[in-house]
Amino acid sequence: MDDLNSLVEKYVKKVLFTEEEIQLRVAEISERINEDYTGLEPVIIAVLKGSLYFVSDLTRQLNIPLSLDFMAIESYGPQPSSSGAVKLLKDLDQPIEGRDIIIVEDIIDTGLTLSYLIRNLKARNPRSIRVCTLLDKSVRRLVPIEITYKGFEVPDVFVVGYGLDFEQKFRNLPYIGVLDIDRAVEDFYE
Ligand code: IMP
C-alpha cells in the first residue's frame, strides 16, 4: 500500500492554500463570528466528515459560548441528484428551535447538498441560519446559496486536504492541494 507521501507525489498537482494561509483565514473568520455573535450562544453545526479540521480550528478561536453539533449526510448515487436529495446518516443530538445556527461546511460545489440541509434545518424553526464555508467553488453552482462567512474561492478543480478527501484519502493533509483527478479516477476505479 502507498504511503501518504507517495500518494501526494503521484496525485497532488500543486498546493492551492498552505497551512499558514488556511490558519490566517480561519483566524479572520473567527474574529468576524466573535463580533457578530457577541451576547449570543449559537449552535455550530458541522457537516461531517469534510469540515472536521475547519470546525475544530475555527471553534477553538471563538470566545463566545456555543454548542457544537454534527450532521453526516450522503448523496444518493455517485452524483448528487438534481433534487439535491441526500440521506441523513447522522442527525443532530439537540433540538434547534429558537436557536441561532451557523452551518460549517468544507466546500460548496453545486450547492445541492447544502440547500437540502438548509431546508431540513429551517423546518425545525431556528431563530436564524447562516452559512460558513471554507471553500466556495461558485463556478459550479446550480442553486443559489447565501454565504455569510467564506474562506477562499476555488476554481473548477478537485481539491483535497484539510478534511477534503478523494476516496477517503488525503483528508489529513494540513494544506489544500489540487488533485490530478483524471489520473486518480483512472487508477482508483480501473
Ligand atoms: P454540492 O452538493 O455539489 O455542493 O457538494 C458538496 C460536497 O461535495 C462537499 O461537501 C464535498 O463533500 C464534495 N465535494 C465537492 N467538490 C469537492 C472537491 O473539490 N474535493 C472534495 N470534495 C468535494
Short mmCIF file of C-alpha atoms and ligand atoms in Angstrom, two decimals:
data_model
loop_
_atom_site.label_atom_id
_atom_site.label_comp_id
_atom_site.label_asym_id
_atom_site.label_seq_id
_atom_site.Cartn_x
_atom_site.Cartn_y
_atom_site.Cartn_z
CA MET A 1 0.00 0.00 0.00
CA ASP A 2 1.28 3.50 -0.92
CA ASP A 3 2.19 5.76 1.98
CA LEU A 4 0.73 9.27 2.06
CA ASN A 5 3.87 10.93 0.65
CA SER A 6 3.89 8.68 -2.41
CA LEU A 7 0.18 9.29 -2.94
CA VAL A 8 0.79 13.04 -2.74
CA GLU A 9 3.70 12.85 -5.17
CA LYS A 10 1.63 10.87 -7.59
CA TYR A 11 -1.72 12.65 -7.43
CA VAL A 12 -1.42 16.14 -5.89
CA LYS A 13 -0.52 18.52 -8.70
CA LYS A 14 0.04 21.63 -6.60
CA VAL A 15 -0.65 23.27 -3.27
CA LEU A 16 -3.55 25.71 -3.54
CA PHE A 17 -3.58 27.00 0.05
CA THR A 18 -0.77 26.40 2.51
CA GLU A 19 -1.29 25.52 6.14
CA GLU A 20 -0.30 29.09 7.10
CA GLU A 21 -2.73 30.68 4.63
CA ILE A 22 -5.56 28.49 5.91
CA GLN A 23 -4.81 29.27 9.55
CA LEU A 24 -4.70 33.03 8.85
CA ARG A 25 -8.03 32.94 7.05
CA VAL A 26 -9.64 30.82 9.76
CA ALA A 27 -8.49 33.37 12.36
CA GLU A 28 -10.08 36.19 10.34
CA ILE A 29 -13.37 34.33 10.07
CA SER A 30 -13.36 33.55 13.81
CA GLU A 31 -12.89 37.24 14.55
CA ARG A 32 -15.92 38.14 12.47
CA ILE A 33 -18.06 35.47 14.13
CA ASN A 34 -16.91 36.65 17.56
CA GLU A 35 -18.08 40.18 16.70
CA ASP A 36 -21.34 39.15 15.03
CA TYR A 37 -22.41 36.78 17.83
CA THR A 38 -21.39 38.78 20.88
CA GLY A 39 -24.03 38.18 23.56
CA LEU A 40 -25.46 35.19 21.69
CA GLU A 41 -24.92 31.46 22.02
CA PRO A 42 -25.02 29.94 18.54
CA VAL A 43 -25.26 26.28 17.61
CA ILE A 44 -22.41 25.42 15.27
CA ILE A 45 -23.45 22.58 13.00
CA ALA A 46 -20.57 20.90 11.22
CA VAL A 47 -21.22 18.69 8.23
CA LEU A 48 -19.11 15.55 8.50
CA LYS A 49 -16.60 14.49 7.56
CA GLY A 50 -15.01 17.19 5.40
CA SER A 51 -15.43 20.09 7.82
CA LEU A 52 -13.73 18.25 10.69
CA TYR A 53 -10.48 20.24 10.82
CA PHE A 54 -12.07 23.52 9.80
CA VAL A 55 -14.69 23.45 12.56
CA SER A 56 -12.09 22.31 15.05
CA ASP A 57 -9.68 25.18 14.26
CA LEU A 58 -12.50 27.72 13.92
CA THR A 59 -14.34 26.99 17.15
CA ARG A 60 -11.17 26.98 19.23
CA GLN A 61 -10.76 30.64 18.31
CA LEU A 62 -14.31 31.62 19.21
CA ASN A 63 -14.68 33.33 22.56
CA ILE A 64 -18.47 33.13 22.75
CA PRO A 65 -20.42 30.32 24.40
CA LEU A 66 -21.63 27.84 21.79
CA SER A 67 -22.98 24.36 21.21
CA LEU A 68 -21.31 22.10 18.71
CA ASP A 69 -23.34 19.52 16.85
CA PHE A 70 -22.75 17.32 13.82
CA MET A 71 -24.66 16.03 10.85
CA ALA A 72 -23.47 13.36 8.46
CA ILE A 73 -25.04 13.07 5.06
CA GLU A 74 -24.59 11.08 1.91
CA SER A 75 -25.72 11.99 -1.58
CA TYR A 76 -27.84 9.40 -3.32
CA GLY A 77 -25.88 7.72 -6.11
CA PRO A 78 -22.44 8.67 -7.37
CA GLN A 79 -23.53 12.20 -8.30
CA PRO A 80 -25.81 14.46 -6.28
CA SER A 81 -29.25 14.18 -7.91
CA SER A 82 -30.86 17.27 -9.34
CA SER A 83 -33.28 17.35 -6.41
CA GLY A 84 -30.32 17.52 -4.04
CA ALA A 85 -31.86 14.62 -2.13
CA VAL A 86 -29.40 13.30 0.41
CA LYS A 87 -29.59 10.59 3.02
CA LEU A 88 -29.16 11.65 6.62
CA LEU A 89 -26.58 9.32 8.19
CA LYS A 90 -26.39 11.19 11.49
CA ASP A 91 -28.84 13.77 12.76
CA LEU A 92 -28.35 16.49 15.37
CA ASP A 93 -28.29 15.49 19.03
CA GLN A 94 -30.31 18.53 20.18
CA PRO A 95 -33.40 20.43 19.01
CA ILE A 96 -32.56 23.82 17.46
CA GLU A 97 -35.89 25.64 17.78
CA GLY A 98 -35.30 29.32 18.52
CA ARG A 99 -31.52 28.99 18.23
CA ASP A 100 -29.01 30.85 16.05
CA ILE A 101 -27.41 28.35 13.70
CA ILE A 102 -24.09 28.52 11.88
CA ILE A 103 -23.64 25.69 9.38
CA VAL A 104 -19.96 24.93 8.84
CA GLU A 105 -19.09 23.33 5.50
CA ASP A 106 -15.82 22.34 3.87
CA ILE A 107 -16.76 23.21 0.31
CA ILE A 108 -19.86 24.30 -1.57
CA ASP A 109 -19.90 23.00 -5.11
CA THR A 110 -23.30 22.75 -6.86
CA GLY A 111 -24.98 23.81 -3.60
CA LEU A 112 -27.46 20.94 -3.82
CA THR A 113 -26.37 19.27 -0.59
CA LEU A 114 -26.45 22.47 1.39
CA SER A 115 -29.79 23.64 0.03
CA TYR A 116 -31.28 20.33 1.17
CA LEU A 117 -29.68 20.76 4.56
CA ILE A 118 -30.90 24.33 4.95
CA ARG A 119 -34.46 23.28 4.05
CA ASN A 120 -34.23 20.44 6.55
CA LEU A 121 -32.95 22.71 9.35
CA LYS A 122 -35.38 25.57 8.62
CA ALA A 123 -38.26 23.15 9.21
CA ARG A 124 -37.07 22.89 12.83
CA ASN A 125 -37.73 26.61 13.37
CA PRO A 126 -34.36 28.02 14.41
CA ARG A 127 -34.15 31.79 15.01
CA SER A 128 -31.52 32.28 12.31
CA ILE A 129 -29.32 30.24 9.95
CA ARG A 130 -26.05 31.39 8.45
CA VAL A 131 -23.57 29.51 6.31
CA CYS A 132 -19.82 29.41 6.88
CA THR A 133 -17.74 27.57 4.29
CA LEU A 134 -14.02 27.25 3.94
CA LEU A 135 -14.12 26.87 0.16
CA ASP A 136 -16.53 28.12 -2.47
CA LYS A 137 -16.47 26.55 -5.93
CA SER A 138 -19.01 29.08 -7.13
CA VAL A 139 -18.44 28.47 -10.87
CA ARG A 140 -20.24 25.14 -10.45
CA ARG A 141 -23.24 26.43 -8.51
CA LEU A 142 -26.64 25.11 -9.59
CA VAL A 143 -28.74 26.55 -6.77
CA PRO A 144 -28.09 29.91 -5.12
CA ILE A 145 -26.73 29.79 -1.58
CA GLU A 146 -26.25 32.80 0.66
CA ILE A 147 -22.82 32.51 2.25
CA THR A 148 -22.06 34.77 5.20
CA TYR A 149 -18.54 33.56 6.03
CA LYS A 150 -16.24 32.28 3.31
CA GLY A 151 -12.60 31.26 3.37
CA PHE A 152 -11.49 31.04 -0.23
CA GLU A 153 -12.91 30.96 -3.73
CA VAL A 154 -11.68 27.92 -5.70
CA PRO A 155 -11.68 27.30 -9.45
CA ASP A 156 -13.31 24.24 -11.01
CA VAL A 157 -10.70 21.75 -9.85
CA PHE A 158 -10.88 18.81 -7.44
CA VAL A 159 -9.26 19.75 -4.15
CA VAL A 160 -8.10 17.55 -1.29
CA GLY A 161 -6.61 18.01 2.16
CA TYR A 162 -7.57 19.80 5.39
CA GLY A 163 -10.60 17.49 5.65
CA LEU A 164 -11.38 17.08 1.96
CA ASP A 165 -10.94 13.62 0.51
CA PHE A 166 -10.82 11.60 -2.63
CA GLU A 167 -11.98 8.04 -1.89
CA GLN A 168 -11.39 8.74 1.85
CA LYS A 169 -7.73 9.58 1.20
CA PHE A 170 -5.82 12.86 1.56
CA ARG A 171 -8.10 14.23 4.34
CA ASN A 172 -5.25 14.51 6.83
CA LEU A 173 -3.01 16.76 4.74
CA PRO A 174 -2.60 20.06 6.61
CA TYR A 175 -2.85 22.06 3.36
CA ILE A 176 -5.26 22.11 0.41
CA GLY A 177 -3.98 20.76 -2.89
CA VAL A 178 -5.28 20.20 -6.39
CA LEU A 179 -5.78 16.55 -7.25
CA ASP A 180 -4.91 15.13 -10.65
CA ILE A 181 -8.46 13.88 -10.90
CA ASP A 182 -8.10 12.17 -14.28
CA ARG A 183 -5.14 10.14 -13.10
CA ALA A 184 -6.78 9.37 -9.74
CA VAL A 185 -10.05 8.22 -11.33
CA GLU A 186 -8.17 6.07 -13.81
CA ASP A 187 -6.02 4.43 -11.13
CA PHE A 188 -8.61 4.09 -8.36
CA TYR A 189 -11.53 2.87 -10.45
CA GLU A 190 -9.70 0.79 -13.04
P1 IMP B 1 -22.57 20.04 -3.58
O1 IMP B 1 -23.88 19.46 -3.13
O2 IMP B 1 -22.36 19.83 -5.04
O3 IMP B 1 -22.38 21.48 -3.19
O4 IMP B 1 -21.44 19.14 -2.94
C1 IMP B 1 -20.77 19.46 -1.82
C2 IMP B 1 -19.98 18.27 -1.37
O5 IMP B 1 -19.29 17.63 -2.46
C3 IMP B 1 -18.89 18.72 -0.42
O6 IMP B 1 -19.35 18.77 0.91
C4 IMP B 1 -17.82 17.68 -0.66
O7 IMP B 1 -18.06 16.55 0.14
C5 IMP B 1 -17.98 17.28 -2.11
N1 IMP B 1 -17.02 18.00 -2.97
C6 IMP B 1 -17.30 18.92 -3.92
N2 IMP B 1 -16.17 19.37 -4.52
C7 IMP B 1 -15.14 18.72 -3.93
C8 IMP B 1 -13.70 18.78 -4.11
O8 IMP B 1 -13.14 19.54 -4.93
N3 IMP B 1 -12.99 17.96 -3.28
C9 IMP B 1 -13.55 17.13 -2.37
N4 IMP B 1 -14.88 17.06 -2.18
C10 IMP B 1 -15.67 17.85 -2.94
#
